[in-house]
């Protein structure tokens, strides 16, 4: 008898002919997540199993954070002998209160009882040993699962996991990562769909401090854990911001700055083989996130721009940030480059032709080229 984890995967089921590929990626990701735990991970009969680690609770917690995993159940694996199975089922329901139901599945037809008979026997034994419990076959508070496969497996707990798709199965994208609350959440949402993310950050020293930059690296480190390290490109942005501030109409400063970010992101994304750009924008949140402003920035790239937060309220975004552990870091009070030269009265409905005309006062290509030359890249 030993403790194992039964790992269920959600959408990987839907992947038709690609299924073996998705499952292989998922098993590898789980192995990576448990690399230092001594655990054995294997795939059998359409399910992933984990066993033999010293700290199985820690393994369950880690596996529940692997993209593609739908839920994890700590279970007991034992020999297929009726009496010990009934005893174990009763034992596992000892600390449970309220109503329950026994669910059985017998894939080894040589086992003497069929699923229905086993459920009845186990239910009776559980009640006999735990008289305060009641049976409810429709809406039980606890489900006791007994499966008869190569061994017998018993479990009555299900830990919900992050879901999504295995990392890297959906390609690569570049995340515009600020030090704020939104962009790390945006990155997480897209990574969860199996997309490997790199980050690009625009820094304006000395107007933005080293603390601000470290905070961004820390955020990249937190969301990057899902892909075992994130590549971060830091772009020197001071010269561009100064030039915009000096030469362009104040009210268009923010949208012009965003267009420069998008131009540079477009070049970095293509050089890195990324197929999309991700931002943390949400409609109407600030002046630069009106539909008109979003269109003006989007014109600077032919790559698809993913904005997973576009229809979300700030409070919903904050809730996710808290859950994924980025919120505390995001609210540290360091200046972002966007706040350095904020126009007093930003134009909320910029017209693309007017913006382009204003920008033409700058040597755009030279500014972009110099910023590109100054990029530093690291993995955090
Ligand atoms: P966030 O909380 O992500 O900073 P925000 O609500 O502060 O978002 P903005 O400052 O308008 O909104 O930024 C909108 C988006 O532009 C951000 O979500 C991010 O994707 C990108 N962005 C803004 N500033 C930077 C920066 N310094 N470096 C990289 N990307 C940035
Ligand atoms: Mg911001």
Coordinates of C-alpha atoms and ligand atoms in Angstrom, one line a residue:
X1 CA 0.0 0.0 0.0
X2 CA 1.3 3.5 -0.8
X3 CA 0.2 7.0 -1.3
X4 CA -0.1 8.3 -4.9
X5 CA -1.4 11.3 -6.7
X6 CA -4.0 10.9 -9.4
X7 CA -3.6 13.7 -11.8
X8 CA -6.5 14.7 -14.1
X9 CA -6.0 16.8 -17.2
X10 CA -8.8 18.9 -18.7
X11 CA -8.7 20.1 -22.2
X12 CA -5.8 17.8 -23.2
X13 CA -8.7 15.3 -23.7
X14 CA -10.0 17.4 -26.6
X15 CA -6.9 17.4 -28.6
X16 CA -7.6 14.5 -31.0
X17 CA -4.6 13.2 -32.9
X18 CA -2.3 15.6 -31.0
X19 CA -3.2 14.0 -27.7
X20 CA 0.0 11.9 -27.3
X21 CA 2.1 15.0 -27.9
X22 CA 0.1 17.1 -25.4
X23 CA 0.3 14.3 -22.8
X24 CA 4.0 13.9 -23.3
X25 CA 4.5 17.6 -22.8
X26 CA 2.3 17.5 -19.7
X27 CA 4.2 14.5 -18.2
X28 CA 7.5 16.3 -18.8
X29 CA 6.2 19.5 -17.1
X30 CA 5.1 17.6 -14.1
X31 CA 8.5 15.8 -13.9
X32 CA 10.2 19.2 -14.1
X33 CA 8.0 20.6 -11.3
X34 CA 8.9 17.6 -9.1
X35 CA 12.5 17.3 -10.2
X36 CA 14.0 17.6 -6.7
X37 CA 11.4 15.6 -4.8
X38 CA 12.4 12.1 -5.7
X39 CA 8.9 11.5 -7.1
X40 CA 8.2 9.0 -9.9
X41 CA 5.8 10.2 -12.5
X42 CA 4.1 8.0 -15.1
X43 CA 1.3 7.7 -17.5
X44 CA -1.0 4.7 -17.5
X45 CA -4.4 4.1 -19.0
X46 CA -5.0 7.8 -19.8
X47 CA -4.1 9.1 -16.4
X48 CA -0.9 10.5 -14.8
X49 CA 0.3 9.1 -11.5
X50 CA 2.9 10.5 -9.0
X51 CA 4.4 8.4 -6.3
X52 CA 7.4 7.6 -4.0
X53 CA 8.2 11.2 -2.9
X54 CA 8.9 11.9 0.7
X55 CA 6.5 14.9 0.8
X56 CA 3.5 14.0 -1.2
X57 CA 1.5 17.0 0.0
X58 CA 4.2 19.3 -1.4
X59 CA 4.1 17.4 -4.7
X60 CA 0.3 17.8 -4.8
X61 CA 0.6 21.5 -4.3
X62 CA 3.3 21.8 -7.1
X63 CA 1.4 19.6 -9.6
X64 CA -1.7 21.7 -9.0
X65 CA 0.2 24.7 -10.5
X66 CA 1.3 22.9 -13.7
X67 CA -0.6 24.3 -16.7
X68 CA -2.7 21.6 -18.3
X69 CA -3.6 19.9 -15.0
X70 CA -7.3 20.0 -14.1
X71 CA -7.2 18.5 -10.6
X72 CA -5.1 16.4 -8.3
X73 CA -6.3 13.7 -5.9
X74 CA -4.2 12.2 -3.1
X75 CA -5.1 8.5 -3.2
X76 CA -4.1 5.2 -1.7
X77 CA -2.9 2.5 -4.1
X78 CA -3.3 -1.1 -2.8
X79 CA -3.7 -4.7 -3.7
X80 CA -7.1 -5.7 -5.2
X81 CA -8.4 -7.6 -2.2
X82 CA -11.9 -6.9 -1.1
X83 CA -11.6 -6.9 2.7
X84 CA -8.5 -4.6 2.9
X85 CA -10.2 -2.2 0.4
X86 CA -13.4 -2.0 2.5
X87 CA -11.3 -1.3 5.7
X88 CA -9.3 1.4 3.9
X89 CA -12.4 3.1 2.6
X90 CA -13.9 3.2 6.1
X91 CA -10.6 4.5 7.5
X92 CA -10.4 7.3 4.9
X93 CA -13.9 8.6 5.8
X94 CA -13.0 8.8 9.5
X95 CA -12.4 12.6 9.5
X96 CA -15.2 13.4 7.2
X97 CA -18.6 14.7 8.2
X98 CA -22.0 15.2 6.5
X99 CA -23.2 13.2 3.5
X100 CA -21.2 11.0 1.1
X101 CA -21.6 8.7 -1.8
X102 CA -19.3 5.8 -3.1
X103 CA -18.4 5.8 -6.8
X104 CA -16.7 2.7 -8.2
X105 CA -15.1 1.9 -11.5
X106 CA -13.9 -1.6 -12.3
X107 CA -11.7 -1.8 -15.4
X108 CA -10.3 -5.2 -14.3
X109 CA -13.3 -7.4 -14.8
X110 CA -11.6 -10.3 -13.0
X111 CA -12.3 -8.5 -9.7
X112 CA -15.2 -10.5 -8.2
X113 CA -17.6 -7.6 -7.5
X114 CA -18.9 -5.3 -10.2
X115 CA -18.9 -1.6 -9.6
X116 CA -22.4 -1.4 -8.2
X117 CA -21.8 -4.3 -5.8
X118 CA -18.5 -2.8 -4.6
X119 CA -20.2 0.6 -4.0
X120 CA -22.9 -1.0 -1.9
X121 CA -20.4 -3.0 0.1
X122 CA -18.1 -0.1 0.7
X123 CA -21.0 2.3 1.5
X124 CA -22.3 -0.2 4.1
X125 CA -18.8 -0.6 5.7
X126 CA -18.2 3.2 5.8
X127 CA -21.6 3.7 7.5
X128 CA -21.0 0.9 10.0
X129 CA -17.6 2.4 11.1
X130 CA -18.7 6.1 10.9
X131 CA -22.3 6.2 12.0
X132 CA -22.6 10.0 12.0
X133 CA -22.3 10.0 8.2
X134 CA -25.3 9.9 5.9
X135 CA -25.6 8.7 2.3
X136 CA -26.7 11.1 -0.4
X137 CA -26.5 9.8 -3.9
X138 CA -27.6 13.1 -5.6
X139 CA -25.6 15.9 -3.9
X140 CA -23.1 14.3 -1.5
X141 CA -20.6 16.5 0.3
X142 CA -17.9 13.9 -0.1
X143 CA -17.4 11.4 -2.9
X144 CA -15.4 8.3 -2.1
X145 CA -13.8 7.0 -5.3
X146 CA -12.7 3.3 -5.6
X147 CA -11.1 2.2 -8.9
X148 CA -10.1 -1.3 -9.7
X149 CA -7.3 -1.1 -12.3
X150 CA -3.8 -2.7 -12.2
X151 CA -4.2 -2.0 -8.5
X152 CA -7.1 -0.6 -6.4
X153 CA -7.1 3.2 -6.0
X154 CA -9.1 5.0 -3.3
X155 CA -9.5 8.7 -2.9
X156 CA -12.0 11.2 -1.5
X157 CA -10.3 14.5 -2.1
X158 CA -9.9 16.6 -5.2
X159 CA -7.6 19.6 -5.3
X160 CA -8.6 21.9 -8.2
X161 CA -5.5 22.9 -10.3
X162 CA -4.8 25.8 -12.6
X163 CA -6.1 24.2 -15.8
X164 CA -5.1 25.5 -19.2
X165 CA -2.7 23.7 -21.6
X166 CA 0.8 22.4 -21.2
X167 CA 3.5 25.1 -21.4
X168 CA 4.9 25.6 -24.9
X169 CA 2.2 23.7 -26.8
X170 CA 0.8 27.0 -28.2
X171 CA 3.9 28.8 -29.3
X172 CA 5.7 31.9 -28.1
X173 CA 4.7 35.5 -27.3
X174 CA 6.3 38.7 -26.0
X175 CA 4.7 40.3 -23.0
X176 CA 5.0 44.1 -22.4
X177 CA 5.7 44.0 -18.7
X178 CA 5.5 47.2 -16.6
X179 CA 5.8 47.2 -12.9
X180 CA 2.0 47.6 -12.5
X181 CA -0.8 45.2 -11.5
X182 CA -2.2 44.4 -14.9
X183 CA 0.6 43.2 -17.2
X184 CA 1.8 40.3 -15.0
X185 CA -1.8 39.1 -14.9
X186 CA -2.1 39.4 -18.7
X187 CA 1.1 37.3 -19.1
X188 CA -0.2 34.7 -16.7
X189 CA -3.5 34.4 -18.6
X190 CA -1.8 33.8 -21.9
X191 CA 0.8 31.5 -20.5
X192 CA -1.9 29.4 -19.0
X193 CA -3.1 28.7 -22.6
X194 CA 0.3 27.0 -23.2
X195 CA 2.1 30.0 -24.6
X196 CA 5.8 30.5 -23.7
X197 CA 6.3 34.1 -22.8
X198 CA 9.3 36.4 -22.9
X199 CA 9.0 39.9 -21.4
X200 CA 10.0 43.3 -22.6
X201 CA 10.3 46.2 -20.2
X202 CA 11.0 49.9 -21.0
X203 CA 13.0 51.7 -18.4
X204 CA 13.9 55.4 -18.2
X205 CA 16.8 55.9 -15.9
X206 CA 17.5 58.1 -14.0
X207 CA 13.8 59.0 -13.9
X208 CA 13.0 55.4 -13.1
X209 CA 15.1 53.9 -10.4
X210 CA 17.0 50.6 -10.1
X211 CA 14.3 49.6 -7.5
X212 CA 11.7 50.0 -10.2
X213 CA 13.6 47.7 -12.5
X214 CA 14.3 45.1 -9.8
X215 CA 10.6 45.1 -9.1
X216 CA 9.8 44.3 -12.8
X217 CA 12.4 41.5 -12.7
X218 CA 10.8 40.1 -9.6
X219 CA 7.4 40.1 -11.3
X220 CA 8.9 38.3 -14.3
X221 CA 10.4 35.8 -11.8
X222 CA 7.0 35.2 -10.2
X223 CA 5.1 34.6 -13.4
X224 CA 8.1 33.0 -15.0
X225 CA 8.0 30.2 -12.5
X226 CA 5.3 28.6 -14.7
X227 CA 7.8 28.2 -17.5
X228 CA 10.9 27.6 -15.3
X229 CA 12.5 31.0 -16.0
X230 CA 11.5 33.9 -18.1
X231 CA 13.6 35.8 -20.6
X232 CA 13.4 39.6 -20.0
X233 CA 14.6 42.3 -22.4
X234 CA 15.1 45.7 -20.8
X235 CA 15.0 48.6 -23.2
X236 CA 16.6 52.0 -22.5
X237 CA 13.7 54.4 -23.1
X238 CA 14.9 57.7 -21.7
X239 CA 16.1 59.3 -24.9
X240 CA 12.8 58.5 -26.7
X241 CA 10.7 59.9 -23.8
X242 CA 12.8 63.1 -23.6
X243 CA 12.5 63.6 -27.4
X244 CA 8.7 63.2 -27.3
X245 CA 8.5 65.5 -24.3
X246 CA 10.5 68.2 -26.1
X247 CA 9.2 68.1 -29.6
X248 CA 5.6 66.7 -29.6
X249 CA 2.3 68.1 -28.5
X250 CA 1.9 67.4 -24.8
X251 CA -1.6 65.8 -25.0
X252 CA -0.4 63.2 -27.5
X253 CA 2.8 62.3 -25.5
X254 CA 1.4 59.1 -24.0
X255 CA 0.0 57.6 -27.2
X256 CA 3.3 58.4 -29.1
X257 CA 5.3 56.8 -26.3
X258 CA 3.1 53.7 -26.6
X259 CA 3.6 53.6 -30.4
X260 CA 7.4 53.6 -29.8
X261 CA 7.0 50.7 -27.3
X262 CA 5.0 48.8 -29.9
X263 CA 7.5 49.4 -32.7
X264 CA 10.4 48.1 -30.5
X265 CA 8.3 45.2 -29.2
X266 CA 7.5 44.3 -32.8
X267 CA 11.2 44.1 -33.7
X268 CA 12.2 42.2 -30.6
X269 CA 9.2 39.7 -31.0
X270 CA 10.2 38.9 -34.5
X271 CA 13.9 38.5 -33.7
X272 CA 12.9 36.1 -30.9
X273 CA 10.5 34.1 -33.0
X274 CA 7.5 35.3 -31.0
X275 CA 4.2 35.1 -32.8
X276 CA 2.2 37.7 -30.8
X277 CA 2.5 40.6 -28.4
X278 CA 0.7 40.7 -25.1
X279 CA -0.3 43.8 -23.1
X280 CA -2.3 44.4 -19.9
X281 CA -4.6 47.0 -21.3
X282 CA -8.3 47.1 -20.4
X283 CA -10.8 49.3 -22.3
X284 CA -11.2 52.8 -20.8
X285 CA -9.0 52.1 -17.7
X286 CA -6.9 55.2 -18.5
X287 CA -6.7 57.8 -21.3
X288 CA -4.3 55.7 -23.3
X289 CA -6.7 52.7 -23.3
X290 CA -9.6 54.1 -25.2
X291 CA -10.4 52.3 -28.4
X292 CA -9.0 55.2 -30.5
X293 CA -5.7 55.1 -28.5
X294 CA -5.5 51.3 -28.8
X295 CA -5.9 51.5 -32.5
X296 CA -3.1 54.1 -32.8
X297 CA -0.7 51.7 -31.0
X298 CA -1.9 48.6 -32.7
X299 CA -1.0 50.1 -36.1
X300 CA 2.7 49.8 -35.2
X301 CA 2.8 46.0 -35.6
X302 CA 1.3 43.3 -37.9
X303 CA 1.6 40.7 -35.1
X304 CA -1.6 39.9 -33.3
X305 CA -1.8 41.9 -30.0
X306 CA -3.4 39.9 -27.2
X307 CA -5.1 41.9 -24.4
X308 CA -6.5 39.2 -22.2
X309 CA -7.8 41.8 -19.6
X310 CA -9.6 43.9 -22.2
X311 CA -13.0 43.4 -20.7
X312 CA -12.1 43.0 -17.1
X313 CA -12.6 45.4 -14.2
X314 CA -9.7 46.4 -12.0
X315 CA -11.0 44.5 -9.0
X316 CA -11.2 41.3 -11.0
X317 CA -7.7 41.8 -12.2
X318 CA -6.5 42.4 -8.6
X319 CA -8.2 39.2 -7.4
X320 CA -6.1 37.2 -10.0
X321 CA -3.0 39.1 -9.1
X322 CA -3.5 38.2 -5.4
X323 CA -4.1 34.5 -6.4
X324 CA -1.0 34.2 -8.5
X325 CA 1.2 36.1 -6.0
X326 CA 2.1 39.2 -8.0
X327 CA -0.1 41.8 -6.3
X328 CA 2.2 42.5 -3.3
X329 CA 5.1 43.2 -5.6
X330 CA 3.1 45.2 -8.1
X331 CA 1.9 47.7 -5.4
X332 CA 5.4 48.6 -4.3
X333 CA 5.6 52.3 -4.9
X334 CA 8.3 52.8 -7.6
X335 CA 7.9 55.1 -10.6
X336 CA 7.2 53.6 -14.0
X337 CA 8.4 55.3 -17.2
X338 CA 4.7 56.0 -18.1
X339 CA 4.3 58.2 -15.0
X340 CA 7.4 60.2 -15.6
X341 CA 6.2 62.5 -18.3
X342 CA 2.4 62.1 -18.0
X343 CA 0.7 64.8 -20.0
X344 CA -1.6 67.1 -18.0
X345 CA -4.5 66.7 -20.4
X346 CA -4.0 63.5 -22.5
X347 CA -6.0 63.4 -25.7
X348 CA -8.5 60.5 -25.1
X349 CA -9.5 60.1 -28.8
X350 CA -6.3 60.5 -30.7
X351 CA -6.6 60.4 -34.5
X352 CA -4.0 58.2 -36.2
X353 CA -3.1 60.7 -38.9
X354 CA -2.7 63.5 -36.4
X355 CA -0.4 61.3 -34.2
X356 CA 1.7 60.3 -37.2
X357 CA 2.1 64.0 -38.2
X358 CA 3.2 64.9 -34.7
X359 CA 5.6 62.0 -34.5
X360 CA 7.2 63.0 -37.8
X361 CA 9.0 65.8 -35.9
X362 CA 11.2 63.0 -34.5
X363 CA 13.8 60.9 -36.2
X364 CA 11.9 57.7 -35.4
X365 CA 14.2 55.2 -37.1
X366 CA 17.3 56.5 -35.4
X367 CA 15.6 56.6 -32.0
X368 CA 14.3 53.1 -32.3
X369 CA 17.7 51.8 -33.6
X370 CA 19.6 53.3 -30.6
X371 CA 17.1 51.8 -28.2
X372 CA 17.4 48.4 -29.9
X373 CA 21.2 48.7 -29.5
X374 CA 21.0 49.3 -25.8
X375 CA 18.7 46.3 -24.9
X376 CA 20.0 44.0 -22.2
X377 CA 18.6 40.5 -21.8
X378 CA 18.6 38.1 -18.9
X379 CA 16.7 35.1 -17.6
X380 CA 15.0 35.4 -14.2
Ligands
LIG1 P1 0.0 47.9 -15.7 O1 -0.7 47.7 -14.4 O2 0.3 46.6 -16.4 O3 1.2 48.8 -15.6 P2 -1.6 50.1 -16.3 O4 -3.0 50.0 -15.9 O5 -0.6 50.9 -15.5 O6 -1.0 48.7 -16.6 P3 -0.6 51.5 -18.6 O7 0.5 52.1 -17.8 O8 -1.4 52.4 -19.5 O9 -1.6 50.7 -17.8 O10 0.0 50.4 -19.5 C1 -0.7 49.6 -20.3 C2 0.1 48.4 -20.8 O11 1.3 48.8 -21.5 C3 0.7 47.6 -19.6 O12 -0.3 46.7 -19.1 C4 1.9 47.0 -20.2 O13 1.5 45.8 -21.0 C5 2.4 48.1 -21.2 N1 3.4 48.9 -20.5 C6 3.2 50.1 -19.8 N2 4.4 50.5 -19.4 C7 5.3 49.7 -19.7 C8 6.8 49.6 -19.5 N3 7.4 50.5 -18.9 N4 7.4 48.5 -20.1 C9 6.7 47.6 -20.8 N5 5.4 47.6 -21.0 C10 4.7 48.6 -20.5
LIG2 MG1 1.5 50.9 -15.8

